Tab-separated table of C-alpha atoms in Angstrom:
chain	number	residue	atom	x	y	z
A	1	MET	CA	-31.975	-72.869	1.548
A	2	TYR	CA	-31.830	-69.811	2.858
A	3	GLY	CA	-33.998	-67.572	5.322
A	4	PRO	CA	-33.397	-66.200	8.978
A	5	GLY	CA	-30.095	-67.063	9.455
A	6	TYR	CA	-29.324	-68.040	6.326
A	7	PRO	CA	-27.820	-65.301	3.985
A	8	PRO	CA	-28.463	-65.414	0.241
A	9	PRO	CA	-25.426	-67.179	-1.852
A	10	TYR	CA	-23.260	-64.735	-2.436
A	11	PRO	CA	-23.646	-63.732	-6.572
A	12	PRO	CA	-21.086	-65.387	-9.379
A	13	GLY	CA	-17.772	-64.528	-10.192
A	14	PRO	CA	-15.543	-63.577	-12.949
A	15	TYR	CA	-16.691	-65.514	-16.008
A	16	GLY	CA	-20.586	-67.315	-14.660
A	17	ALA	CA	-17.965	-68.549	-11.725
A	18	PRO	CA	-19.269	-69.243	-8.770
A	19	GLY	CA	-18.651	-67.082	-5.463
A	20	PRO	CA	-18.379	-67.112	-2.281
A	21	TYR	CA	-16.907	-63.921	-1.920
A	22	PRO	CA	-16.065	-62.010	0.714
A	23	PRO	CA	-18.987	-60.137	1.783
A	24	PRO	CA	-18.374	-56.623	1.125
A	25	TYR	CA	-17.312	-53.451	4.135
A	26	PRO	CA	-18.103	-49.581	4.506
A	27	ARG	CA	-14.729	-48.117	2.921
A	28	ALA	CA	-13.490	-45.919	5.499
A	29	TYR	CA	-13.928	-42.207	4.690
A	30	PRO	CA	-11.793	-39.516	6.650
A	31	PRO	CA	-14.677	-37.612	8.643
A	32	PRO	CA	-15.693	-34.018	6.952
A	33	LYS	CA	-13.397	-31.240	8.259
A	34	PRO	CA	-15.109	-28.120	10.337
A	35	LYS	CA	-16.950	-25.136	8.531
A	36	ILE	CA	-14.699	-21.972	8.679
A	37	THR	CA	-17.295	-18.529	8.331
A	38	PHE	CA	-14.829	-16.240	9.146
A	39	GLU	CA	-18.024	-14.445	11.234
A	40	GLY	CA	-16.833	-12.342	14.768
A	41	GLN	CA	-13.586	-14.697	15.026
A	42	GLU	CA	-10.465	-13.121	14.689
A	43	TYR	CA	-8.054	-15.831	12.306
A	44	ARG	CA	-4.733	-15.969	11.606
A	45	LEU	CA	-1.671	-16.428	8.875
A	46	HIS	CA	-0.025	-19.805	8.749
A	47	TRP	CA	3.034	-20.028	10.915
A	48	VAL	CA	4.852	-20.622	8.155
A	49	THR	CA	4.525	-17.757	6.991
A	50	ALA	CA	7.252	-15.792	10.128
A	51	LEU	CA	9.182	-19.021	9.199
A	52	LEU	CA	9.540	-18.048	5.414
A	53	ARG	CA	9.573	-14.358	6.404
A	54	GLY	CA	12.930	-15.087	8.676
A	55	LEU	CA	14.659	-16.829	6.387
A	56	GLY	CA	14.473	-14.947	3.496
A	57	ILE	CA	16.224	-11.894	5.815
A	58	LEU	CA	18.383	-14.508	6.621
A	59	VAL	CA	19.477	-15.088	3.018
A	60	VAL	CA	18.588	-11.648	2.221
A	61	THR	CA	21.720	-10.690	5.076
A	62	ILE	CA	23.912	-13.626	3.694
A	63	GLY	CA	24.114	-12.778	0.032
A	64	VAL	CA	24.270	-8.950	0.691
A	65	PHE	CA	27.898	-10.005	2.741
A	66	LEU	CA	29.105	-12.698	2.442
A	67	PRO	CA	31.489	-12.120	-0.173
A	68	LEU	CA	32.476	-9.081	1.140
A	69	VAL	CA	33.979	-10.817	4.274
A	70	MET	CA	35.070	-13.694	2.731
A	71	SER	CA	38.527	-12.583	1.774
A	72	SER	CA	39.854	-12.980	5.736
A	73	LEU	CA	39.344	-15.606	7.703
A	74	ARG	CA	39.249	-13.392	10.853
A	75	ILE	CA	36.359	-11.484	9.304
A	76	LEU	CA	34.238	-14.476	8.648
A	77	SER	CA	34.149	-15.468	11.727
A	78	ILE	CA	33.545	-12.355	12.697
A	79	PHE	CA	30.678	-12.745	10.486
A	80	LEU	CA	29.327	-15.937	11.788
A	81	LEU	CA	28.738	-14.079	15.173
A	82	CYS	CA	27.134	-11.490	14.386
A	83	LEU	CA	24.760	-14.021	12.022
A	84	LEU	CA	23.531	-15.269	15.191
A	85	PRO	CA	22.101	-12.199	16.523
A	86	VAL	CA	21.220	-10.892	13.982
A	87	THR	CA	19.329	-14.058	13.209
A	88	ALA	CA	17.668	-14.085	15.753
A	89	GLY	CA	16.385	-10.434	16.513
A	90	GLY	CA	14.864	-11.636	12.710
A	91	PHE	CA	13.235	-13.936	13.603
A	92	THR	CA	11.930	-12.966	16.793
A	93	TYR	CA	10.356	-10.022	14.551
A	94	THR	CA	9.035	-11.856	12.051
A	95	PHE	CA	7.478	-14.086	13.933
A	96	LEU	CA	6.316	-10.755	16.435
A	97	SER	CA	4.640	-9.189	13.380
A	98	TRP	CA	2.487	-12.449	12.342
A	99	TRP	CA	1.296	-12.452	15.064
A	100	GLN	CA	0.186	-8.917	14.980
A	101	VAL	CA	-1.253	-9.670	11.640
A	102	ARG	CA	-5.704	-11.061	11.885
A	103	PHE	CA	-8.003	-10.669	10.141
A	104	TRP	CA	-12.643	-11.147	10.479
A	105	ILE	CA	-16.067	-11.244	9.360
A	106	SER	CA	-17.885	-8.329	10.678
A	107	GLY	CA	-21.089	-7.648	9.104
A	108	ASP	CA	-20.764	-7.153	5.756
A	109	ASP	CA	-17.408	-5.993	5.324
A	110	LEU	CA	-13.357	-7.385	5.498
A	111	VAL	CA	-12.048	-6.382	8.817
A	112	TYR	CA	-6.922	-7.108	7.997
A	113	SER	CA	-5.147	-5.956	10.313
A	114	SER	CA	-2.341	-5.746	10.467
A	115	GLY	CA	1.022	-3.709	12.851
A	116	LEU	CA	3.828	-4.174	15.510
A	117	VAL	CA	4.696	-0.813	15.757
A	118	ARG	CA	1.837	0.774	14.140
A	119	ARG	CA	-1.483	-0.474	13.750
A	120	HIS	CA	-3.172	-0.572	10.848
A	121	THR	CA	-7.288	-1.787	10.234
A	122	ARG	CA	-9.218	-1.368	6.922
A	123	THR	CA	-11.939	-2.072	6.359
A	124	ILE	CA	-13.719	-3.652	3.274
A	125	PRO	CA	-17.478	-2.889	2.195
A	126	LEU	CA	-17.501	-7.173	0.414
A	127	SER	CA	-19.732	-6.099	-1.264
A	128	ARG	CA	-17.014	-4.196	-3.887
A	129	LEU	CA	-15.617	-7.427	-4.183
A	130	GLN	CA	-13.802	-7.565	-8.673
A	131	ALA	CA	-11.809	-11.357	-7.888
A	132	VAL	CA	-11.004	-13.352	-5.221
A	133	ASP	CA	-7.693	-15.616	-6.908
A	134	VAL	CA	-6.155	-17.925	-5.050
A	135	VAL	CA	-2.541	-18.559	-6.018
A	136	GLN	CA	0.029	-21.848	-4.943
A	137	PRO	CA	3.785	-21.179	-5.761
A	138	VAL	CA	5.675	-23.932	-6.768
A	139	LEU	CA	7.328	-23.471	-3.840
A	140	ILE	CA	3.517	-23.157	-1.883
A	141	ARG	CA	2.356	-25.578	-3.252
A	142	VAL	CA	4.911	-27.786	-2.188
A	143	PHE	CA	3.822	-27.110	1.705
A	144	GLY	CA	0.512	-27.519	0.502
A	145	LEU	CA	-0.427	-23.900	1.005
A	146	ALA	CA	-1.805	-20.986	-0.474
A	147	GLU	CA	-1.883	-16.550	-0.956
A	148	VAL	CA	-5.470	-15.323	-0.806
A	149	ARG	CA	-5.704	-11.649	-3.665
A	150	LEU	CA	-8.913	-9.718	-2.819
A	151	GLU	CA	-8.892	-7.106	-5.941
A	152	LEU	CA	-11.129	-3.836	-5.525
A	153	ALA	CA	-11.784	-0.236	-7.381
A	154	GLY	CA	-8.764	1.645	-6.978
A	155	GLY	CA	-5.425	0.745	-8.760
A	156	ASP	CA	-2.739	0.029	-7.096
A	157	ARG	CA	-4.325	0.244	-3.243
A	158	GLY	CA	-6.764	-2.329	-4.388
A	159	GLU	CA	-5.134	-5.508	-3.555
A	160	VAL	CA	-5.253	-7.447	-0.153
A	161	LYS	CA	-3.211	-10.372	-0.074
A	162	PHE	CA	-3.412	-12.928	2.781
A	163	SER	CA	-0.004	-14.221	2.923
A	164	LEU	CA	0.095	-17.564	3.524
A	165	LEU	CA	-2.610	-20.100	4.952
A	166	SER	CA	-2.980	-23.886	4.749
A	167	LYS	CA	-5.515	-24.478	1.000
A	168	TYR	CA	-7.990	-25.334	2.824
A	169	MET	CA	-8.359	-22.079	4.592
A	170	ALA	CA	-7.705	-20.875	2.294
A	171	GLU	CA	-10.718	-22.606	-0.246
A	172	GLN	CA	-12.667	-21.153	2.856
A	173	LEU	CA	-12.003	-17.550	3.091
A	174	ARG	CA	-12.951	-17.708	-0.953
A	175	ALA	CA	-15.724	-19.454	0.210
A	176	ALA	CA	-16.646	-17.627	2.410
A	177	LEU	CA	-16.189	-14.062	0.085
A	178	LEU	CA	-18.031	-14.558	-2.362
A	179	ALA	CA	-21.313	-15.239	-0.231
A	180	HIS	CA	-20.497	-12.443	1.771
A	181	ALA	CA	-20.617	-10.334	-1.917
A	182	ALA	CA	-22.788	-11.174	-2.716
A	183	GLY	CA	-25.336	-11.023	0.093
A	184	LEU	CA	-25.807	-14.611	1.177
A	185	SER	CA	-25.080	-15.568	4.899
A	186	GLY	CA	-21.361	-17.149	5.226
A	187	TYR	CA	-23.057	-20.383	6.115
A	188	THR	CA	-23.741	-20.539	3.305
A	189	PRO	CA	-21.799	-24.121	1.488
A	190	GLU	CA	-19.529	-23.488	-2.069
A	191	ALA	CA	-21.313	-22.791	-4.752
A	192	PRO	CA	-21.114	-25.351	-7.287
A	193	GLU	CA	-19.715	-25.670	-10.906
A	194	GLN	CA	-19.807	-26.052	-14.638
A	195	ARG	CA	-17.158	-27.000	-16.378
A	196	PHE	CA	-17.405	-25.229	-19.984
A	197	TYR	CA	-14.024	-25.202	-22.214
A	198	ARG	CA	-10.914	-26.926	-20.894
A	199	VAL	CA	-8.415	-25.457	-23.130
A	200	PRO	CA	-6.599	-29.463	-24.762
A	201	PHE	CA	-3.049	-29.239	-23.877
A	202	GLY	CA	-2.266	-30.243	-28.152
A	203	MET	CA	-4.222	-26.440	-29.003
A	204	LEU	CA	-2.385	-24.445	-26.775
A	205	ILE	CA	1.298	-25.577	-27.422
A	206	ALA	CA	0.053	-24.765	-31.255
A	207	SER	CA	-0.982	-21.325	-31.199
A	208	LEU	CA	2.180	-20.596	-28.910
A	209	LEU	CA	3.556	-22.003	-31.594
A	210	LEU	CA	1.853	-19.851	-34.359
A	211	ARG	CA	2.842	-15.959	-32.951
A	212	VAL	CA	4.640	-14.238	-35.817
A	213	PRO	CA	6.765	-13.460	-32.338
A	214	VAL	CA	7.877	-16.512	-31.901
A	215	LEU	CA	8.406	-17.890	-35.020
A	216	LEU	CA	10.880	-14.251	-35.716
A	217	CYS	CA	12.597	-15.841	-33.364
A	218	ALA	CA	12.308	-18.957	-34.514
A	219	LEU	CA	13.965	-18.215	-37.877
A	220	LEU	CA	16.443	-15.584	-36.397
A	221	PHE	CA	18.192	-17.911	-34.221
A	222	ALA	CA	18.080	-21.608	-36.895
A	223	GLY	CA	19.863	-19.004	-38.963
A	224	LEU	CA	22.069	-17.660	-36.395
A	225	ILE	CA	22.573	-21.865	-35.412
A	226	ALA	CA	23.336	-22.488	-40.176
A	227	ILE	CA	25.537	-19.758	-40.088
A	228	GLY	CA	28.027	-20.327	-37.208
A	229	PHE	CA	28.463	-24.094	-38.214
A	230	MET	CA	28.684	-23.599	-42.144
A	231	SER	CA	31.603	-20.480	-41.683
A	232	GLY	CA	32.847	-21.751	-38.784
A	233	GLU	CA	32.901	-18.111	-36.922
A	234	TRP	CA	31.466	-18.965	-33.343
A	235	GLY	CA	30.884	-15.159	-32.119
A	236	VAL	CA	27.572	-15.437	-34.384
A	237	LEU	CA	26.165	-17.611	-32.157
A	238	GLY	CA	26.911	-15.261	-28.803
A	239	GLY	CA	23.213	-13.155	-31.303
A	240	ALA	CA	21.595	-16.434	-30.994
A	241	LEU	CA	20.835	-16.338	-27.149
A	242	PRO	CA	18.880	-13.359	-27.510
A	243	ALA	CA	16.801	-15.992	-29.648
A	244	PHE	CA	16.942	-19.054	-27.515
A	245	LEU	CA	15.868	-16.490	-24.487
A	246	GLY	CA	12.405	-15.151	-26.701
A	247	LEU	CA	11.962	-18.715	-27.083
A	248	LEU	CA	11.554	-19.320	-24.261
A	249	ARG	CA	9.817	-16.006	-22.523
A	250	GLY	CA	7.529	-17.138	-26.091
A	251	VAL	CA	7.134	-20.156	-25.622
A	252	VAL	CA	7.572	-21.489	-22.503
A	253	SER	CA	6.940	-19.992	-20.740
A	254	PRO	CA	2.794	-19.361	-21.477
A	255	LEU	CA	2.423	-22.199	-22.031
A	256	MET	CA	4.345	-23.736	-17.866
A	257	SER	CA	1.158	-20.017	-16.868
A	258	TYR	CA	-2.005	-21.492	-19.093
A	259	SER	CA	-1.593	-25.304	-18.890
A	260	LEU	CA	-4.289	-27.196	-17.572
A	261	PHE	CA	-6.960	-24.347	-18.597
A	262	THR	CA	-10.563	-24.692	-16.967
A	263	ALA	CA	-13.472	-21.989	-17.512
A	264	SER	CA	-16.381	-23.145	-15.335
A	265	LEU	CA	-19.288	-21.416	-14.412
A	266	SER	CA	-21.375	-21.033	-11.308
A	267	PRO	CA	-23.253	-19.407	-9.822
A	268	ASP	CA	-20.575	-17.099	-7.800
A	269	GLY	CA	-19.181	-15.874	-11.272
A	270	LEU	CA	-15.914	-17.508	-13.804
A	271	ARG	CA	-14.382	-19.547	-12.174
A	272	LEU	CA	-10.545	-19.644	-14.261
A	273	ARG	CA	-8.116	-22.699	-13.397
A	274	TYR	CA	-4.619	-22.502	-14.692
A	275	GLY	CA	-0.900	-23.258	-14.527
A	276	LEU	CA	1.575	-26.405	-14.834
A	277	LEU	CA	3.622	-25.789	-11.439
A	278	GLY	CA	1.830	-22.813	-9.797
A	279	THR	CA	-1.787	-22.747	-10.190
A	280	ARG	CA	-3.825	-20.336	-9.880
A	281	MET	CA	-7.952	-19.884	-9.071
A	282	GLN	CA	-9.408	-16.871	-10.581
A	283	THR	CA	-12.678	-16.450	-9.743
A	284	VAL	CA	-14.272	-12.905	-11.287
A	285	PRO	CA	-17.645	-12.554	-9.332
A	286	PRO	CA	-21.583	-11.897	-11.516
A	287	GLY	CA	-21.168	-7.906	-13.248
A	288	ARG	CA	-17.572	-7.874	-12.475
A	289	VAL	CA	-16.568	-7.985	-15.988
A	290	HIS	CA	-16.348	-4.401	-18.024
A	291	ALA	CA	-14.761	-4.982	-20.859
A	292	VAL	CA	-14.046	-7.990	-22.925
A	293	ARG	CA	-12.108	-8.739	-26.361
A	294	ILE	CA	-12.067	-11.504	-29.068
A	295	VAL	CA	-8.097	-11.543	-30.916
A	296	GLU	CA	-7.915	-13.727	-33.935
A	297	PRO	CA	-4.297	-13.666	-35.194
A	298	GLY	CA	-3.716	-14.438	-38.813
A	299	LEU	CA	-2.556	-17.759	-38.883
A	300	TRP	CA	-5.043	-18.750	-36.429
A	301	ARG	CA	-7.779	-17.741	-38.096
A	302	SER	CA	-7.165	-20.802	-41.174
A	303	PHE	CA	-8.094	-22.600	-37.595
A	304	GLY	CA	-10.528	-21.284	-36.882
A	305	TRP	CA	-8.622	-20.113	-33.294
A	306	ALA	CA	-9.782	-17.058	-31.022
A	307	ARG	CA	-7.714	-15.469	-27.727
A	308	VAL	CA	-10.177	-13.342	-24.897
A	309	GLU	CA	-9.194	-10.938	-22.792
A	310	VAL	CA	-10.966	-8.614	-20.162
A	311	THR	CA	-10.650	-5.448	-18.671
A	312	VAL	CA	-12.209	-6.386	-14.974
A	313	ALA	CA	-11.180	-3.275	-11.902
A	314	GLY	CA	-8.858	-3.297	-9.606
A	315	TYR	CA	-5.779	-6.056	-11.954
A	316	VAL	CA	-3.435	-3.806	-11.962
A	317	GLY	CA	-0.021	-3.837	-13.879
A	318	GLY	CA	1.864	-6.973	-14.545
A	319	GLN	CA	-0.658	-8.318	-12.605
A	320	GLN	CA	-2.893	-6.938	-15.785
A	321	MET	CA	-2.054	-8.765	-17.790
A	322	ARG	CA	-1.579	-12.235	-16.811
A	323	THR	CA	-4.918	-12.885	-14.986
A	324	ALA	CA	-6.899	-10.918	-18.317
A	325	ILE	CA	-6.830	-14.335	-20.714
A	326	LEU	CA	-9.749	-15.679	-19.413
A	327	LEU	CA	-9.632	-18.405	-22.408
A	328	PRO	CA	-5.367	-18.516	-23.987
A	329	VAL	CA	-7.173	-20.235	-27.139
A	330	ALA	CA	-10.229	-21.524	-28.011
A	331	PRO	CA	-12.671	-22.065	-30.851
A	332	ARG	CA	-14.199	-19.138	-32.592
A	333	ARG	CA	-17.683	-20.852	-30.761
A	334	VAL	CA	-16.215	-21.260	-28.012
A	335	ALA	CA	-15.293	-17.677	-27.582
A	336	PHE	CA	-18.596	-16.261	-28.511
A	337	SER	CA	-20.391	-18.469	-26.232
A	338	ILE	CA	-18.998	-17.313	-23.178
A	339	LEU	CA	-19.043	-13.070	-24.255
A	340	SER	CA	-22.875	-14.254	-24.695
A	341	MET	CA	-22.869	-15.634	-20.999
A	342	VAL	CA	-20.693	-12.459	-19.343
A	343	PHE	CA	-23.168	-10.356	-21.290
A	344	PRO	CA	-26.471	-11.953	-20.682
A	345	GLY	CA	-29.930	-10.836	-22.593
A	346	THR	CA	-27.472	-10.866	-26.272
A	347	ASP	CA	-25.461	-12.686	-29.064
A	348	VAL	CA	-22.927	-10.204	-30.349
A	349	ALA	CA	-22.331	-12.191	-32.978
A	350	ARG	CA	-25.986	-11.195	-34.003
A	351	VAL	CA	-25.365	-7.451	-33.397
A	352	ARG	CA	-25.437	-5.418	-36.639
A	353	LEU	CA	-21.937	-3.746	-37.765
A	354	LEU	CA	-21.546	-0.808	-39.649
A	355	PRO	CA	-18.316	-0.284	-41.507
A	356	ALA	CA	-16.435	3.130	-40.906
A	357	ALA	CA	-13.928	4.599	-43.233
A	358	ARG	CA	-11.571	2.575	-44.268
A	359	GLY	CA	-7.786	3.981	-43.168
A	360	LEU	CA	-4.594	2.709	-42.732
A	361	LEU	CA	-4.886	-0.361	-40.628
A	362	GLY	CA	-8.078	-2.025	-42.871
A	363	SER	CA	-11.836	-1.518	-42.755
A	364	ALA	CA	-13.320	-1.328	-39.148
A	365	ALA	CA	-16.959	-0.850	-37.289
A	366	ALA	CA	-19.896	-0.807	-35.139
A	367	GLY	CA	-22.657	-1.535	-33.808
A	368	THR	CA	-24.735	-1.523	-29.935
A	369	ASP	CA	-27.820	-3.395	-29.173
A	370	ASP	CA	-29.803	-2.545	-25.229
A	371	VAL	CA	-26.854	-3.883	-23.933
A	372	VAL	CA	-23.884	-3.622	-25.376
A	373	PHE	CA	-21.423	-1.948	-27.541
A	374	VAL	CA	-19.322	-3.605	-30.073
A	375	SER	CA	-16.531	-2.234	-32.293
A	376	ARG	CA	-14.862	-4.105	-34.949
A	377	ARG	CA	-11.179	-3.563	-36.181
A	378	GLY	CA	-7.862	-4.929	-37.711
A	379	TRP	CA	-6.499	-6.176	-40.850
A	380	VAL	CA	-4.096	-8.893	-40.303
A	381	CYS	CA	-5.285	-9.806	-37.246
A	382	HIS	CA	-8.763	-8.828	-36.992
A	383	THR	CA	-9.269	-7.926	-32.993
A	384	LEU	CA	-13.150	-7.397	-31.270
A	385	ASP	CA	-14.248	-4.891	-28.488
A	386	VAL	CA	-17.134	-4.950	-26.170
A	387	VAL	CA	-18.305	-3.147	-23.933
A	388	GLY	CA	-21.771	-2.934	-21.566
A	389	HIS	CA	-23.812	-0.472	-21.358
A	390	ALA	CA	-23.767	-0.404	-17.623
A	391	ARG	CA	-20.168	-0.615	-17.350
A	392	ALA	CA	-19.331	2.565	-19.372
A	393	GLN	CA	-17.022	4.864	-17.800
A	394	SER	CA	-16.790	8.023	-20.359
A	395	MET	CA	-18.175	8.435	-23.535
A	396	GLN	CA	-16.139	10.617	-25.953
A	397	PHE	CA	-14.583	11.823	-29.467
A	398	SER	CA	-11.403	12.734	-30.789
A	399	VAL	CA	-10.701	14.159	-34.394
A	400	GLY	CA	-6.936	14.306	-35.665
A	401	PRO	CA	-4.327	16.275	-38.641
A	402	TRP	CA	-5.687	13.425	-41.144
A	403	GLN	CA	-9.000	12.944	-40.022
A	404	ARG	CA	-10.263	16.891	-39.833
A	405	LEU	CA	-9.805	16.647	-44.142
A	406	ARG	CA	-11.745	13.929	-44.432
A	407	GLY	CA	-14.260	15.230	-42.013
A	408	LEU	CA	-14.007	12.185	-39.343
A	409	ALA	CA	-13.456	11.146	-35.364
A	410	THR	CA	-12.795	8.482	-33.244
A	411	VAL	CA	-15.283	7.603	-30.411
A	412	TYR	CA	-13.867	5.595	-27.926
A	413	VAL	CA	-16.019	4.439	-24.606
A	414	ASP	CA	-13.777	3.991	-21.626
A	415	THR	CA	-13.523	1.459	-18.634
A	416	PRO	CA	-11.427	0.516	-16.066
A	417	PRO	CA	-8.152	0.349	-17.019
A	418	GLY	CA	-7.713	-2.755	-18.177
A	419	PRO	CA	-6.152	-4.400	-22.351
A	420	VAL	CA	-9.400	-4.099	-23.366
A	421	ARG	CA	-10.410	-0.319	-24.430
A	422	LEU	CA	-12.981	0.696	-27.027
A	423	ALA	CA	-12.095	2.751	-29.632
A	424	ALA	CA	-14.433	2.742	-33.205
A	425	PRO	CA	-12.057	4.712	-36.154
A	426	ASN	CA	-12.836	6.733	-38.225
A	427	ARG	CA	-16.147	7.174	-37.903
A	428	PRO	CA	-18.246	10.848	-39.881
A	429	LEU	CA	-18.436	13.777	-38.011
A	430	GLU	CA	-21.974	14.233	-36.978
A	431	GLU	CA	-22.484	10.641	-36.990
A	432	ALA	CA	-19.316	10.824	-33.489
A	433	ARG	CA	-21.112	12.529	-31.875
A	434	ALA	CA	-24.295	11.322	-32.471
A	435	ILE	CA	-22.999	7.165	-31.129
A	436	VAL	CA	-21.713	9.154	-28.275
A	437	GLU	CA	-25.181	10.606	-26.884
A	438	SER	CA	-27.257	7.826	-27.741
A	439	GLU	CA	-24.204	6.153	-25.879
A	440	ALA	CA	-24.429	8.274	-23.786
A	441	TRP	CA	-28.305	7.718	-22.801
A	442	ARG	CA	-28.184	4.480	-23.601
A	443	ALA	CA	-25.534	3.142	-20.376
A	444	ARG	CA	-27.839	5.923	-17.732
A	445	ARG	CA	-30.492	3.461	-18.984
A	446	ALA	CA	-28.861	0.303	-18.433
A	447	ARG	CA	-28.009	2.092	-14.515
A	448	GLN	CA	-30.919	2.502	-13.583
A	449	THR	CA	-32.847	-0.627	-15.170
A	450	SER	CA	-30.386	-3.627	-14.133
A	451	ASP	CA	-31.678	-6.255	-12.735
A	452	ARG	CA	-28.456	-7.330	-11.603
A	453	PRO	CA	-27.878	-5.723	-7.866
A	454	GLU	CA	-23.462	-5.500	-6.385
A	455	ARG	CA	-25.528	-7.855	-3.799
A	456	TRP	CA	-26.150	-10.429	-7.170
A	457	ALA	CA	-27.856	-13.804	-4.994
A	458	VAL	CA	-30.846	-10.745	-3.647
A	459	LYS	CA	-32.820	-9.180	-5.126
A	460	LYS	CA	-34.336	-6.589	-5.594
């Protein structure tokens, strides 16, 4: 019997065997870490920043001068004695420089102050934030640190780096910046996310191998190796080294960069996570994508695969090429699905495209609706460029010598610098003028009637 003072019997054990089992104990969870809001309070970078910079100065000094002093033991001894004050001075300088770096959020602006001799304070309006990236290279990842990169409109001056922060502080800073950029309070919890698509590892490897440059490098490498062994001319193998390096650059490097690629949807924008050794979490707020390109190489089309590239203001140079990939490879339907999410209110696959006059590079077509302007071109490799009317910077058309003889022109819809530049080639001259005038009117109306303010979480 059981009642007051008598506990109920234990549940039966595995396969119906009777208990007893020890009573369940509550699992001990670590206490949650306090939330960091960065409002009104100054913060510094992680102290490891000063240590790594000091070590960098030491390594450079040894690497430059050590080969010059190895000839004499006396000179080497003098160099090692001089190295002690140089090392002390270098670490003192890096520590003082690190101590002077502070950042905080004041209202709706991010304030970044630095400088040891000459103070430099930069105020960044968060309403102009283009993207926020949390980067963890291999060495930094070992120490549990991360780097936060802010991309702003303004070219190479538009990038702000916070290097280095603890991973927790980096994630908190990213969440606080996106909350303020959306017009919300810094105390707003991090927005939830929903996974949209994860690139399978096998598909990524196959897509990297099924590229014309990679296949040509592989054939050249295999051919040179075969000729060297068959003819006994081992000097031929020296020519195989560039081909092998080309294979490494074309396959291994992107494989390390885009492994575990995951695209997620969140109220604060698109979230991309990728990287095998060094990881990167990229967040693009809503409305910051200016143009999108869907590329379908000839060898991929038989499998129904496509690559999605984007143009985001703020990314420049080599960083632009690394961060321009929205999906390295995905089924065609997935590519068009994420395209409709980037430009809500339209289905790009249903936009009517009018063919242009035939050119040397295959057929081309262009079309428009109330949201986007679409251009398609390519014969072997199909390319589809999409630009939102509200993000178009300018419109123009140009006439080349051969086009002048045929009465044709190429229409351009300009966006910030990036991998996507929309061009509608080989349009009749009168039609090109009409397209430019129509697109200018649509862009003006789209900016006036856009329901997406700069602070996208605040209703108009």
